[in-house]
Each structure stands twice: as structure tokens, then as C-alpha cells.
Amino acid sequence: MIQVIDLWKSFGDNHVLKGVNLTVPTGQTYVVLGGSGSGKTVLMKHVIGLLKPDRGRVIVEGVEISALTGKALTEARQQFGMVFQGAALFDSMNVFDNVAFPLRERHRGERIKSDEVRTRVVEKLKVVDLGEEVLGRWPAELSGGMRKRVALARALVSDPQVVLYDEPTTGLDPITTNYVDEMILHAKERLGITSMVISHDIASAFRVADRLAVLYDGHLAAEGTPAEVRDSKDPFVQRFLSTWFEKQ
Ligand SMILES: Nc1ncnc2c1ncn2[C@@H]1O[C@H](COP(=O)(O)OP(=O)(O)OP(=O)(O)O)[C@@H](O)[C@H]1O
């Protein structure tokens, strides 16, 4: 479970978050939608402890991330899987080494058997519907959708309870976007993970979310199940969603 409690953050006079409250129940996918500059990334950075709140708290799996620093924070952060915008694979490593990277980092200084690493890499590639034939391939040889799937396999390799997705579908064509949505749904169904997604892709958000929120002017202008958010009477939310739903 992820809990964000009365979170406030300003940069000088720029009051980005003004009392955000949300709860991501265990095993659910929660999408935070919002326009450019609405503060989605700032919110996500608080969840992973990269920013400290001016006020409020962030609690992930019972650990108050917002109160941790140094080694304790680094260790807590290793409990998360993260899928960054643009997939962000290491270009100089093949698929196997990319996916194995967090395992090797986590067990640095300890012995971890190479056949165990391989088993776990292959197992997580299977979750994202990739076979062993991709192990030796390089990121540059993969399509955008495959790169995203490798990035998710890497995020899952340490068996995290919580996965965070930063704009997973930005810049992808509609078919690849669908693929990525399915990958997020599969990862939830197959592994029971809790995930938070930040996005401005309304169609994708409504496909993957158990719950979603629309961030506007430092607050959640709407929050709830997809049906509840779609029925919101908030004028901004209506305007924001109409950019997509009126196209349907
Ligand atoms: N480290 C920082 N220092 C100062 N201002 C910042 C910092 N990080 C973010 N901001 C400001 O906070 C606001 C929200 O930025 P944020 O990146 O969270 O938006 P976003 O919703 O993720 O937008 P986008 O969809 O375009 O990525 C912006 O006005 C940005 O300039």
C-alpha cells in the first residue's frame, strides 16, 4: 500500500502540491493524470524519496519514506521497481545484463549464483511475454514496445511489491501503447503488485487504472474509480477528460 498524506511542496513562489492525499491499496493500479507542469513528477519523486515534503508524509508498505535519509532511504528504495519515461535501458548492456542489473546491485558484495540470476531474468522476461531469444540482444535492436517490456522485466526482477511507472506510454504509437497497457495489467494480475502510474494519456489511464486521480492546481481535482472520475462535476476535470472522450 502507498499512502500520501497531506503533501505540500513549493519551489520558491511556485506552490506545486497543496495538500495531496491518496491511497493506493495493495495489488491495485493507481493512475495520476494531469497536464504538463501539474506536478505529477514532483509527486512521484516524493513517493520514491527523491524530494522531501514541506509538509505531509509518504508511507510505502508501512515505511515512512518521507522521513528516511542516506542508507536507510537507499535500502527502502530498493523495494520499488521503477519504469522510467523512455524506458532508459543501458545501451552498452545486452538485455540479459540490463534485466540482471538491479539483482547484481542489490546483492553487491554477496554471492549470488549466476544460474539463479539467469533463472530470475528469464522468469521476469516471461511475465512480459519475452522469450530467451532476446537475452543477447542490444537495446538498439529492439522496438520501442520491446524496450518498455525489458524495462518492466528489469523493474520486476527483484520481486518488488510496488512498481512506479513514469509516463509509460508517452511518445508511443497506439498499438505499442496498447501493448504497454496490457503489460501493466498482466504484471498486476500475475504478480499481484501495487502500482502507481503518472501519465497524461487519458485513454491508457482508463484502461489500466483501478483508481485514478486528476492533479490540478496542487490538488486532486477528482479521485476514485474510473467511472467516478469520469462522472466528476469538477469543471477542470470535465474539460480535461473531454479532450479525449469527445473524440470517441
Ligand atoms: N527541482 C525543482 N526545482 C524547482 N522547480 C521544480 C523542480 N521540480 C519541478 N519543479 C516545478 O514544479 C512544477 C511541476 O513540475 P512536474 O515536473 O512535476 O510536472 P509534470 O506534471 O510532471 O509535467 P510533465 O507532464 O510536463 O512532465 C513545474 O512548474 C516545475 O517547473
PDB file of N, CA and C in Angstrom, residues 35-135:
ATOM      1  N   GLY A  35      -2.112  17.615 -16.527  1.00  0.00           N
ATOM      2  CA  GLY A  35      -1.484  18.285 -17.654  1.00  0.00           C
ATOM      3  C   GLY A  35       0.011  18.504 -17.401  1.00  0.00           C
ATOM      4  N   SER A  36       0.687  19.026 -18.422  1.00  0.00           N
ATOM      5  CA  SER A  36       2.113  19.334 -18.286  1.00  0.00           C
ATOM      6  C   SER A  36       2.315  20.350 -17.169  1.00  0.00           C
ATOM      7  N   GLY A  37       3.285  20.069 -16.325  1.00  0.00           N
ATOM      8  CA  GLY A  37       3.610  21.017 -15.265  1.00  0.00           C
ATOM      9  C   GLY A  37       2.660  20.983 -14.080  1.00  0.00           C
ATOM     10  N   SER A  38       1.745  19.998 -14.040  1.00  0.00           N
ATOM     11  CA  SER A  38       0.779  19.962 -12.934  1.00  0.00           C
ATOM     12  C   SER A  38       1.383  19.410 -11.640  1.00  0.00           C
ATOM     13  N   GLY A  39       2.554  18.800 -11.742  1.00  0.00           N
ATOM     14  CA  GLY A  39       3.214  18.316 -10.523  1.00  0.00           C
ATOM     15  C   GLY A  39       3.240  16.805 -10.371  1.00  0.00           C
ATOM     16  N   LYS A  40       2.951  16.087 -11.454  1.00  0.00           N
ATOM     17  CA  LYS A  40       2.936  14.624 -11.373  1.00  0.00           C
ATOM     18  C   LYS A  40       4.316  14.069 -11.006  1.00  0.00           C
ATOM     19  N   THR A  41       5.331  14.609 -11.687  1.00  0.00           N
ATOM     20  CA  THR A  41       6.685  14.100 -11.424  1.00  0.00           C
ATOM     21  C   THR A  41       7.123  14.467 -10.012  1.00  0.00           C
ATOM     22  N   VAL A  42       6.747  15.660  -9.580  1.00  0.00           N
ATOM     23  CA  VAL A  42       7.096  16.080  -8.211  1.00  0.00           C
ATOM     24  C   VAL A  42       6.435  15.113  -7.207  1.00  0.00           C
ATOM     25  N   LEU A  43       5.196  14.751  -7.456  1.00  0.00           N
ATOM     26  CA  LEU A  43       4.502  13.798  -6.578  1.00  0.00           C
ATOM     27  C   LEU A  43       5.240  12.456  -6.563  1.00  0.00           C
ATOM     28  N   MET A  44       5.557  11.954  -7.760  1.00  0.00           N
ATOM     29  CA  MET A  44       6.254  10.669  -7.861  1.00  0.00           C
ATOM     30  C   MET A  44       7.604  10.714  -7.142  1.00  0.00           C
ATOM     31  N   LYS A  45       8.305  11.838  -7.289  1.00  0.00           N
ATOM     32  CA  LYS A  45       9.622  11.940  -6.636  1.00  0.00           C
ATOM     33  C   LYS A  45       9.501  11.896  -5.113  1.00  0.00           C
ATOM     34  N   HIS A  46       8.378  12.347  -4.586  1.00  0.00           N
ATOM     35  CA  HIS A  46       8.173  12.207  -3.139  1.00  0.00           C
ATOM     36  C   HIS A  46       7.934  10.746  -2.767  1.00  0.00           C
ATOM     37  N   VAL A  47       7.238  10.028  -3.657  1.00  0.00           N
ATOM     38  CA  VAL A  47       6.949   8.618  -3.342  1.00  0.00           C
ATOM     39  C   VAL A  47       8.239   7.802  -3.300  1.00  0.00           C
ATOM     40  N   ILE A  48       9.211   8.157  -4.152  1.00  0.00           N
ATOM     41  CA  ILE A  48      10.479   7.409  -4.116  1.00  0.00           C
ATOM     42  C   ILE A  48      11.525   8.082  -3.227  1.00  0.00           C
ATOM     43  N   GLY A  49      11.139   9.139  -2.552  1.00  0.00           N
ATOM     44  CA  GLY A  49      12.041   9.768  -1.589  1.00  0.00           C
ATOM     45  C   GLY A  49      13.106  10.657  -2.210  1.00  0.00           C
ATOM     46  N   LEU A  50      12.949  11.015  -3.497  1.00  0.00           N
ATOM     47  CA  LEU A  50      13.942  11.902  -4.133  1.00  0.00           C
ATOM     48  C   LEU A  50      13.707  13.359  -3.736  1.00  0.00           C
ATOM     49  N   LEU A  51      12.496  13.675  -3.310  1.00  0.00           N
ATOM     50  CA  LEU A  51      12.193  15.017  -2.793  1.00  0.00           C
ATOM     51  C   LEU A  51      11.608  14.863  -1.404  1.00  0.00           C
ATOM     52  N   LYS A  52      11.861  15.861  -0.578  1.00  0.00           N
ATOM     53  CA  LYS A  52      11.294  15.859   0.782  1.00  0.00           C
ATOM     54  C   LYS A  52      10.126  16.833   0.825  1.00  0.00           C
ATOM     55  N   PRO A  53       9.024  16.445   1.464  1.00  0.00           N
ATOM     56  CA  PRO A  53       7.871  17.350   1.535  1.00  0.00           C
ATOM     57  C   PRO A  53       8.149  18.573   2.412  1.00  0.00           C
ATOM     58  N   ASP A  54       7.467  19.689   2.094  1.00  0.00           N
ATOM     59  CA  ASP A  54       7.468  20.815   3.020  1.00  0.00           C
ATOM     60  C   ASP A  54       6.595  20.445   4.219  1.00  0.00           C
ATOM     61  N   ARG A  55       5.549  19.686   3.909  1.00  0.00           N
ATOM     62  CA  ARG A  55       4.628  19.229   4.943  1.00  0.00           C
ATOM     63  C   ARG A  55       3.994  17.946   4.436  1.00  0.00           C
ATOM     64  N   GLY A  56       3.627  17.068   5.354  1.00  0.00           N
ATOM     65  CA  GLY A  56       2.950  15.843   4.958  1.00  0.00           C
ATOM     66  C   GLY A  56       3.880  14.639   4.975  1.00  0.00           C
ATOM     67  N   ARG A  57       3.311  13.485   4.640  1.00  0.00           N
ATOM     68  CA  ARG A  57       4.057  12.231   4.754  1.00  0.00           C
ATOM     69  C   ARG A  57       3.752  11.297   3.592  1.00  0.00           C
ATOM     70  N   VAL A  58       4.746  10.460   3.284  1.00  0.00           N
ATOM     71  CA  VAL A  58       4.542   9.396   2.293  1.00  0.00           C
ATOM     72  C   VAL A  58       4.935   8.079   2.948  1.00  0.00           C
ATOM     73  N   ILE A  59       4.018   7.134   2.939  1.00  0.00           N
ATOM     74  CA  ILE A  59       4.272   5.841   3.583  1.00  0.00           C
ATOM     75  C   ILE A  59       4.082   4.746   2.529  1.00  0.00           C
ATOM     76  N   VAL A  60       5.126   3.938   2.323  1.00  0.00           N
ATOM     77  CA  VAL A  60       5.055   2.861   1.333  1.00  0.00           C
ATOM     78  C   VAL A  60       5.310   1.542   2.044  1.00  0.00           C
ATOM     79  N   GLU A  61       4.367   0.622   1.917  1.00  0.00           N
ATOM     80  CA  GLU A  61       4.479  -0.687   2.574  1.00  0.00           C
ATOM     81  C   GLU A  61       4.852  -0.519   4.054  1.00  0.00           C
ATOM     82  N   GLY A  62       4.217   0.451   4.699  1.00  0.00           N
ATOM     83  CA  GLY A  62       4.418   0.654   6.138  1.00  0.00           C
ATOM     84  C   GLY A  62       5.648   1.457   6.511  1.00  0.00           C
ATOM     85  N   VAL A  63       6.475   1.830   5.518  1.00  0.00           N
ATOM     86  CA  VAL A  63       7.714   2.571   5.812  1.00  0.00           C
ATOM     87  C   VAL A  63       7.509   4.036   5.443  1.00  0.00           C
ATOM     88  N   GLU A  64       7.822   4.916   6.380  1.00  0.00           N
ATOM     89  CA  GLU A  64       7.649   6.338   6.099  1.00  0.00           C
ATOM     90  C   GLU A  64       8.840   6.848   5.285  1.00  0.00           C
ATOM     91  N   ILE A  65       8.703   6.758   3.967  1.00  0.00           N
ATOM     92  CA  ILE A  65       9.770   7.117   3.033  1.00  0.00           C
ATOM     93  C   ILE A  65      10.200   8.571   3.244  1.00  0.00           C
ATOM     94  N   SER A  66       9.210   9.450   3.483  1.00  0.00           N
ATOM     95  CA  SER A  66       9.499  10.882   3.579  1.00  0.00           C
ATOM     96  C   SER A  66      10.362  11.217   4.788  1.00  0.00           C
ATOM     97  N   ALA A  67      10.514  10.264   5.730  1.00  0.00           N
ATOM     98  CA  ALA A  67      11.319  10.554   6.923  1.00  0.00           C
ATOM     99  C   ALA A  67      12.714   9.948   6.824  1.00  0.00           C
ATOM    100  N   LEU A  68      12.993   9.208   5.746  1.00  0.00           N
ATOM    101  CA  LEU A  68      14.278   8.499   5.659  1.00  0.00           C
ATOM    102  C   LEU A  68      15.334   9.310   4.918  1.00  0.00           C
ATOM    103  N   THR A  69      16.579   9.058   5.257  1.00  0.00           N
ATOM    104  CA  THR A  69      17.693   9.665   4.517  1.00  0.00           C
ATOM    105  C   THR A  69      18.790   8.602   4.369  1.00  0.00           C
ATOM    106  N   GLY A  70      19.792   8.936   3.565  1.00  0.00           N
ATOM    107  CA  GLY A  70      21.011   8.128   3.457  1.00  0.00           C
ATOM    108  C   GLY A  70      20.760   6.674   3.134  1.00  0.00           C
ATOM    109  N   LYS A  71      21.467   5.805   3.878  1.00  0.00           N
ATOM    110  CA  LYS A  71      21.455   4.369   3.567  1.00  0.00           C
ATOM    111  C   LYS A  71      20.056   3.766   3.736  1.00  0.00           C
ATOM    112  N   ALA A  72      19.346   4.220   4.764  1.00  0.00           N
ATOM    113  CA  ALA A  72      18.003   3.682   5.017  1.00  0.00           C
ATOM    114  C   ALA A  72      17.077   3.982   3.831  1.00  0.00           C
ATOM    115  N   LEU A  73      17.244   5.182   3.261  1.00  0.00           N
ATOM    116  CA  LEU A  73      16.418   5.549   2.104  1.00  0.00           C
ATOM    117  C   LEU A  73      16.798   4.706   0.890  1.00  0.00           C
ATOM    118  N   THR A  74      18.106   4.554   0.666  1.00  0.00           N
ATOM    119  CA  THR A  74      18.573   3.738  -0.473  1.00  0.00           C
ATOM    120  C   THR A  74      18.014   2.326  -0.353  1.00  0.00           C
ATOM    121  N   GLU A  75      18.063   1.779   0.853  1.00  0.00           N
ATOM    122  CA  GLU A  75      17.568   0.411   1.042  1.00  0.00           C
ATOM    123  C   GLU A  75      16.062   0.337   0.814  1.00  0.00           C
ATOM    124  N   ALA A  76      15.336   1.336   1.326  1.00  0.00           N
ATOM    125  CA  ALA A  76      13.876   1.334   1.156  1.00  0.00           C
ATOM    126  C   ALA A  76      13.524   1.442  -0.325  1.00  0.00           C
ATOM    127  N   ARG A  77      14.316   2.236  -1.040  1.00  0.00           N
ATOM    128  CA  ARG A  77      14.031   2.445  -2.458  1.00  0.00           C
ATOM    129  C   ARG A  77      14.246   1.177  -3.277  1.00  0.00           C
ATOM    130  N   GLN A  78      15.108   0.296  -2.777  1.00  0.00           N
ATOM    131  CA  GLN A  78      15.339  -0.966  -3.493  1.00  0.00           C
ATOM    132  C   GLN A  78      14.114  -1.875  -3.443  1.00  0.00           C
ATOM    133  N   GLN A  79      13.139  -1.506  -2.603  1.00  0.00           N
ATOM    134  CA  GLN A  79      11.899  -2.296  -2.553  1.00  0.00           C
ATOM    135  C   GLN A  79      10.989  -1.967  -3.728  1.00  0.00           C
ATOM    136  N   PHE A  80      11.303  -0.879  -4.450  1.00  0.00           N
ATOM    137  CA  PHE A  80      10.447  -0.479  -5.575  1.00  0.00           C
ATOM    138  C   PHE A  80      11.024  -0.948  -6.882  1.00  0.00           C
ATOM    139  N   GLY A  81      10.114  -1.215  -7.826  1.00  0.00           N
ATOM    140  CA  GLY A  81      10.550  -1.291  -9.211  1.00  0.00           C
ATOM    141  C   GLY A  81      10.157   0.016  -9.863  1.00  0.00           C
ATOM    142  N   MET A  82      10.983   0.503 -10.763  1.00  0.00           N
ATOM    143  CA  MET A  82      10.633   1.762 -11.432  1.00  0.00           C
ATOM    144  C   MET A  82      10.798   1.623 -12.927  1.00  0.00           C
ATOM    145  N   VAL A  83       9.802   2.138 -13.641  1.00  0.00           N
ATOM    146  CA  VAL A  83       9.895   2.147 -15.098  1.00  0.00           C
ATOM    147  C   VAL A  83       9.861   3.601 -15.523  1.00  0.00           C
ATOM    148  N   PHE A  84      10.990   4.079 -16.009  1.00  0.00           N
ATOM    149  CA  PHE A  84      11.103   5.493 -16.331  1.00  0.00           C
ATOM    150  C   PHE A  84      10.636   5.794 -17.739  1.00  0.00           C
ATOM    151  N   GLN A  85      10.322   7.062 -17.925  1.00  0.00           N
ATOM    152  CA  GLN A  85       9.968   7.570 -19.244  1.00  0.00           C
ATOM    153  C   GLN A  85      11.071   7.182 -20.241  1.00  0.00           C
ATOM    154  N   GLY A  86      10.675   6.775 -21.444  1.00  0.00           N
ATOM    155  CA  GLY A  86      11.693   6.469 -22.464  1.00  0.00           C
ATOM    156  C   GLY A  86      12.412   5.145 -22.255  1.00  0.00           C
ATOM    157  N   ALA A  87      11.935   4.349 -21.310  1.00  0.00           N
ATOM    158  CA  ALA A  87      12.486   3.020 -20.995  1.00  0.00           C
ATOM    159  C   ALA A  87      13.848   3.066 -20.311  1.00  0.00           C
ATOM    160  N   ALA A  88      14.748   3.968 -20.763  1.00  0.00           N
ATOM    161  CA  ALA A  88      16.035   4.164 -20.099  1.00  0.00           C
ATOM    162  C   ALA A  88      16.799   2.874 -19.815  1.00  0.00           C
ATOM    163  N   LEU A  89      16.976   2.059 -20.854  1.00  0.00           N
ATOM    164  CA  LEU A  89      17.853   0.894 -20.715  1.00  0.00           C
ATOM    165  C   LEU A  89      19.296   1.350 -20.861  1.00  0.00           C
ATOM    166  N   PHE A  90      20.204   0.546 -20.362  1.00  0.00           N
ATOM    167  CA  PHE A  90      21.631   0.862 -20.556  1.00  0.00           C
ATOM    168  C   PHE A  90      22.022   0.372 -21.946  1.00  0.00           C
ATOM    169  N   ASP A  91      22.385   1.324 -22.825  1.00  0.00           N
ATOM    170  CA  ASP A  91      22.669   0.962 -24.219  1.00  0.00           C
ATOM    171  C   ASP A  91      23.876   0.054 -24.377  1.00  0.00           C
ATOM    172  N   SER A  92      24.784   0.140 -23.394  1.00  0.00           N
ATOM    173  CA  SER A  92      26.016  -0.647 -23.520  1.00  0.00           C
ATOM    174  C   SER A  92      25.874  -2.049 -22.937  1.00  0.00           C
ATOM    175  N   MET A  93      24.667  -2.400 -22.513  1.00  0.00           N
ATOM    176  CA  MET A  93      24.456  -3.745 -21.958  1.00  0.00           C
ATOM    177  C   MET A  93      23.396  -4.463 -22.781  1.00  0.00           C
ATOM    178  N   ASN A  94      23.564  -5.781 -22.935  1.00  0.00           N
ATOM    179  CA  ASN A  94      22.517  -6.526 -23.632  1.00  0.00           C
ATOM    180  C   ASN A  94      21.310  -6.709 -22.706  1.00  0.00           C
ATOM    181  N   VAL A  95      20.270  -7.347 -23.237  1.00  0.00           N
ATOM    182  CA  VAL A  95      19.014  -7.483 -22.477  1.00  0.00           C
ATOM    183  C   VAL A  95      19.259  -8.213 -21.160  1.00  0.00           C
ATOM    184  N   PHE A  96      20.029  -9.296 -21.228  1.00  0.00           N
ATOM    185  CA  PHE A  96      20.289 -10.062 -20.005  1.00  0.00           C
ATOM    186  C   PHE A  96      20.902  -9.171 -18.922  1.00  0.00           C
ATOM    187  N   ASP A  97      21.947  -8.451 -19.289  1.00  0.00           N
ATOM    188  CA  ASP A  97      22.640  -7.632 -18.282  1.00  0.00           C
ATOM    189  C   ASP A  97      21.782  -6.471 -17.796  1.00  0.00           C
ATOM    190  N   ASN A  98      20.947  -5.920 -18.693  1.00  0.00           N
ATOM    191  CA  ASN A  98      20.028  -4.859 -18.272  1.00  0.00           C
ATOM    192  C   ASN A  98      19.064  -5.370 -17.204  1.00  0.00           C
ATOM    193  N   VAL A  99      18.463  -6.530 -17.475  1.00  0.00           N
ATOM    194  CA  VAL A  99      17.450  -7.038 -16.542  1.00  0.00           C
ATOM    195  C   VAL A  99      18.113  -7.495 -15.242  1.00  0.00           C
ATOM    196  N   ALA A 100      19.320  -8.061 -15.369  1.00  0.00           N
ATOM    197  CA  ALA A 100      20.015  -8.569 -14.174  1.00  0.00           C
ATOM    198  C   ALA A 100      20.569  -7.449 -13.288  1.00  0.00           C
ATOM    199  N   PHE A 101      20.676  -6.247 -13.848  1.00  0.00           N
ATOM    200  CA  PHE A 101      21.390  -5.168 -13.160  1.00  0.00           C
ATOM    201  C   PHE A 101      20.920  -4.924 -11.707  1.00  0.00           C
ATOM    202  N   PRO A 102      19.599  -4.751 -11.459  1.00  0.00           N
ATOM    203  CA  PRO A 102      19.190  -4.479 -10.070  1.00  0.00           C
ATOM    204  C   PRO A 102      19.506  -5.629  -9.110  1.00  0.00           C
ATOM    205  N   LEU A 103      19.451  -6.869  -9.623  1.00  0.00           N
ATOM    206  CA  LEU A 103      19.769  -8.020  -8.765  1.00  0.00           C
ATOM    207  C   LEU A 103      21.224  -7.972  -8.339  1.00  0.00           C
ATOM    208  N   ARG A 104      22.077  -7.660  -9.319  1.00  0.00           N
ATOM    209  CA  ARG A 104      23.518  -7.630  -9.014  1.00  0.00           C
ATOM    210  C   ARG A 104      23.847  -6.473  -8.085  1.00  0.00           C
ATOM    211  N   GLU A 105      23.151  -5.329  -8.296  1.00  0.00           N
ATOM    212  CA  GLU A 105      23.361  -4.164  -7.418  1.00  0.00           C
ATOM    213  C   GLU A 105      22.964  -4.495  -5.985  1.00  0.00           C
ATOM    214  N   ARG A 106      21.810  -5.152  -5.895  1.00  0.00           N
ATOM    215  CA  ARG A 106      21.250  -5.434  -4.589  1.00  0.00           C
ATOM    216  C   ARG A 106      22.096  -6.424  -3.805  1.00  0.00           C
ATOM    217  N   HIS A 107      22.720  -7.333  -4.549  1.00  0.00           N
ATOM    218  CA  HIS A 107      23.496  -8.377  -3.868  1.00  0.00           C
ATOM    219  C   HIS A 107      24.987  -8.110  -3.975  1.00  0.00           C
ATOM    220  N   ARG A 108      25.335  -6.831  -4.225  1.00  0.00           N
ATOM    221  CA  ARG A 108      26.749  -6.487  -4.362  1.00  0.00           C
ATOM    222  C   ARG A 108      27.505  -6.923  -3.098  1.00  0.00           C
ATOM    223  N   GLY A 109      28.655  -7.556  -3.296  1.00  0.00           N
ATOM    224  CA  GLY A 109      29.434  -7.984  -2.143  1.00  0.00           C
ATOM    225  C   GLY A 109      28.992  -9.353  -1.614  1.00  0.00           C
ATOM    226  N   GLU A 110      27.788  -9.789  -2.014  1.00  0.00           N
ATOM    227  CA  GLU A 110      27.339 -11.119  -1.592  1.00  0.00           C
ATOM    228  C   GLU A 110      27.497 -12.049  -2.788  1.00  0.00           C
ATOM    229  N   ARG A 111      27.395 -13.307  -2.514  1.00  0.00           N
ATOM    230  CA  ARG A 111      27.420 -14.250  -3.634  1.00  0.00           C
ATOM    231  C   ARG A 111      26.009 -14.454  -4.138  1.00  0.00           C
ATOM    232  N   ILE A 112      25.820 -14.288  -5.413  1.00  0.00           N
ATOM    233  CA  ILE A 112      24.536 -14.710  -5.977  1.00  0.00           C
ATOM    234  C   ILE A 112      24.885 -15.555  -7.195  1.00  0.00           C
ATOM    235  N   LYS A 113      24.392 -16.770  -7.199  1.00  0.00           N
ATOM    236  CA  LYS A 113      24.796 -17.729  -8.231  1.00  0.00           C
ATOM    237  C   LYS A 113      24.336 -17.267  -9.594  1.00  0.00           C
ATOM    238  N   SER A 114      25.226 -17.455 -10.596  1.00  0.00           N
ATOM    239  CA  SER A 114      24.860 -16.957 -11.922  1.00  0.00           C
ATOM    240  C   SER A 114      23.665 -17.705 -12.501  1.00  0.00           C
ATOM    241  N   ASP A 115      23.483 -18.983 -12.118  1.00  0.00           N
ATOM    242  CA  ASP A 115      22.298 -19.663 -12.664  1.00  0.00           C
ATOM    243  C   ASP A 115      21.019 -19.148 -12.001  1.00  0.00           C
ATOM    244  N   GLU A 116      21.137 -18.660 -10.755  1.00  0.00           N
ATOM    245  CA  GLU A 116      19.963 -18.073 -10.099  1.00  0.00           C
ATOM    246  C   GLU A 116      19.598 -16.747 -10.779  1.00  0.00           C
ATOM    247  N   VAL A 117      20.628 -15.954 -11.117  1.00  0.00           N
ATOM    248  CA  VAL A 117      20.380 -14.688 -11.825  1.00  0.00           C
ATOM    249  C   VAL A 117      19.676 -14.994 -13.143  1.00  0.00           C
ATOM    250  N   ARG A 118      20.206 -15.964 -13.860  1.00  0.00           N
ATOM    251  CA  ARG A 118      19.612 -16.297 -15.164  1.00  0.00           C
ATOM    252  C   ARG A 118      18.162 -16.761 -15.010  1.00  0.00           C
ATOM    253  N   THR A 119      17.912 -17.612 -14.030  1.00  0.00           N
ATOM    254  CA  THR A 119      16.548 -18.109 -13.816  1.00  0.00           C
ATOM    255  C   THR A 119      15.590 -16.947 -13.573  1.00  0.00           C
ATOM    256  N   ARG A 120      16.022 -16.009 -12.737  1.00  0.00           N
ATOM    257  CA  ARG A 120      15.123 -14.895 -12.396  1.00  0.00           C
ATOM    258  C   ARG A 120      14.928 -13.947 -13.576  1.00  0.00           C
ATOM    259  N   VAL A 121      15.984 -13.745 -14.354  1.00  0.00           N
ATOM    260  CA  VAL A 121      15.868 -12.874 -15.534  1.00  0.00           C
ATOM    261  C   VAL A 121      14.882 -13.495 -16.531  1.00  0.00           C
ATOM    262  N   VAL A 122      15.048 -14.794 -16.780  1.00  0.00           N
ATOM    263  CA  VAL A 122      14.183 -15.476 -17.758  1.00  0.00           C
ATOM    264  C   VAL A 122      12.735 -15.475 -17.267  1.00  0.00           C
ATOM    265  N   GLU A 123      12.572 -15.703 -15.962  1.00  0.00           N
ATOM    266  CA  GLU A 123      11.220 -15.729 -15.368  1.00  0.00           C
ATOM    267  C   GLU A 123      10.511 -14.379 -15.550  1.00  0.00           C
ATOM    268  N   LYS A 124      11.236 -13.282 -15.340  1.00  0.00           N
ATOM    269  CA  LYS A 124      10.593 -11.965 -15.445  1.00  0.00           C
ATOM    270  C   LYS A 124      10.377 -11.562 -16.905  1.00  0.00           C
ATOM    271  N   LEU A 125      11.262 -12.004 -17.782  1.00  0.00           N
ATOM    272  CA  LEU A 125      11.019 -11.738 -19.208  1.00  0.00           C
ATOM    273  C   LEU A 125       9.753 -12.455 -19.650  1.00  0.00           C
ATOM    274  N   LYS A 126       9.516 -13.636 -19.067  1.00  0.00           N
ATOM    275  CA  LYS A 126       8.306 -14.391 -19.407  1.00  0.00           C
ATOM    276  C   LYS A 126       7.047 -13.633 -18.978  1.00  0.00           C
ATOM    277  N   VAL A 127       7.121 -12.957 -17.821  1.00  0.00           N
ATOM    278  CA  VAL A 127       5.966 -12.174 -17.350  1.00  0.00           C
ATOM    279  C   VAL A 127       5.573 -11.118 -18.387  1.00  0.00           C
ATOM    280  N   VAL A 128       6.579 -10.578 -19.074  1.00  0.00           N
ATOM    281  CA  VAL A 128       6.287  -9.544 -20.080  1.00  0.00           C
ATOM    282  C   VAL A 128       6.267 -10.131 -21.499  1.00  0.00           C
ATOM    283  N   ASP A 129       6.079 -11.458 -21.556  1.00  0.00           N
ATOM    284  CA  ASP A 129       5.937 -12.152 -22.845  1.00  0.00           C
ATOM    285  C   ASP A 129       7.154 -12.033 -23.754  1.00  0.00           C
ATOM    286  N   LEU A 130       8.333 -12.091 -23.170  1.00  0.00           N
ATOM    287  CA  LEU A 130       9.551 -12.151 -23.993  1.00  0.00           C
ATOM    288  C   LEU A 130      10.267 -13.467 -23.686  1.00  0.00           C
ATOM    289  N   GLY A 131      10.823 -14.073 -24.737  1.00  0.00           N
ATOM    290  CA  GLY A 131      11.489 -15.370 -24.577  1.00  0.00           C
ATOM    291  C   GLY A 131      12.998 -15.217 -24.453  1.00  0.00           C
ATOM    292  N   GLU A 132      13.664 -16.360 -24.242  1.00  0.00           N
ATOM    293  CA  GLU A 132      15.117 -16.350 -24.017  1.00  0.00           C
ATOM    294  C   GLU A 132      15.897 -15.847 -25.223  1.00  0.00           C
ATOM    295  N   GLU A 133      15.251 -15.870 -26.400  1.00  0.00           N
ATOM    296  CA  GLU A 133      15.982 -15.441 -27.613  1.00  0.00           C
ATOM    297  C   GLU A 133      16.374 -13.964 -27.557  1.00  0.00           C
ATOM    298  N   VAL A 134      15.763 -13.183 -26.656  1.00  0.00           N
ATOM    299  CA  VAL A 134      16.124 -11.749 -26.607  1.00  0.00           C
ATOM    300  C   VAL A 134      17.313 -11.474 -25.681  1.00  0.00           C
ATOM    301  N   LEU A 135      17.731 -12.486 -24.917  1.00  0.00           N
ATOM    302  CA  LEU A 135      18.746 -12.241 -23.877  1.00  0.00           C
ATOM    303  C   LEU A 135      20.014 -11.565 -24.395  1.00  0.00           C
TER     304      LEU A 135
END
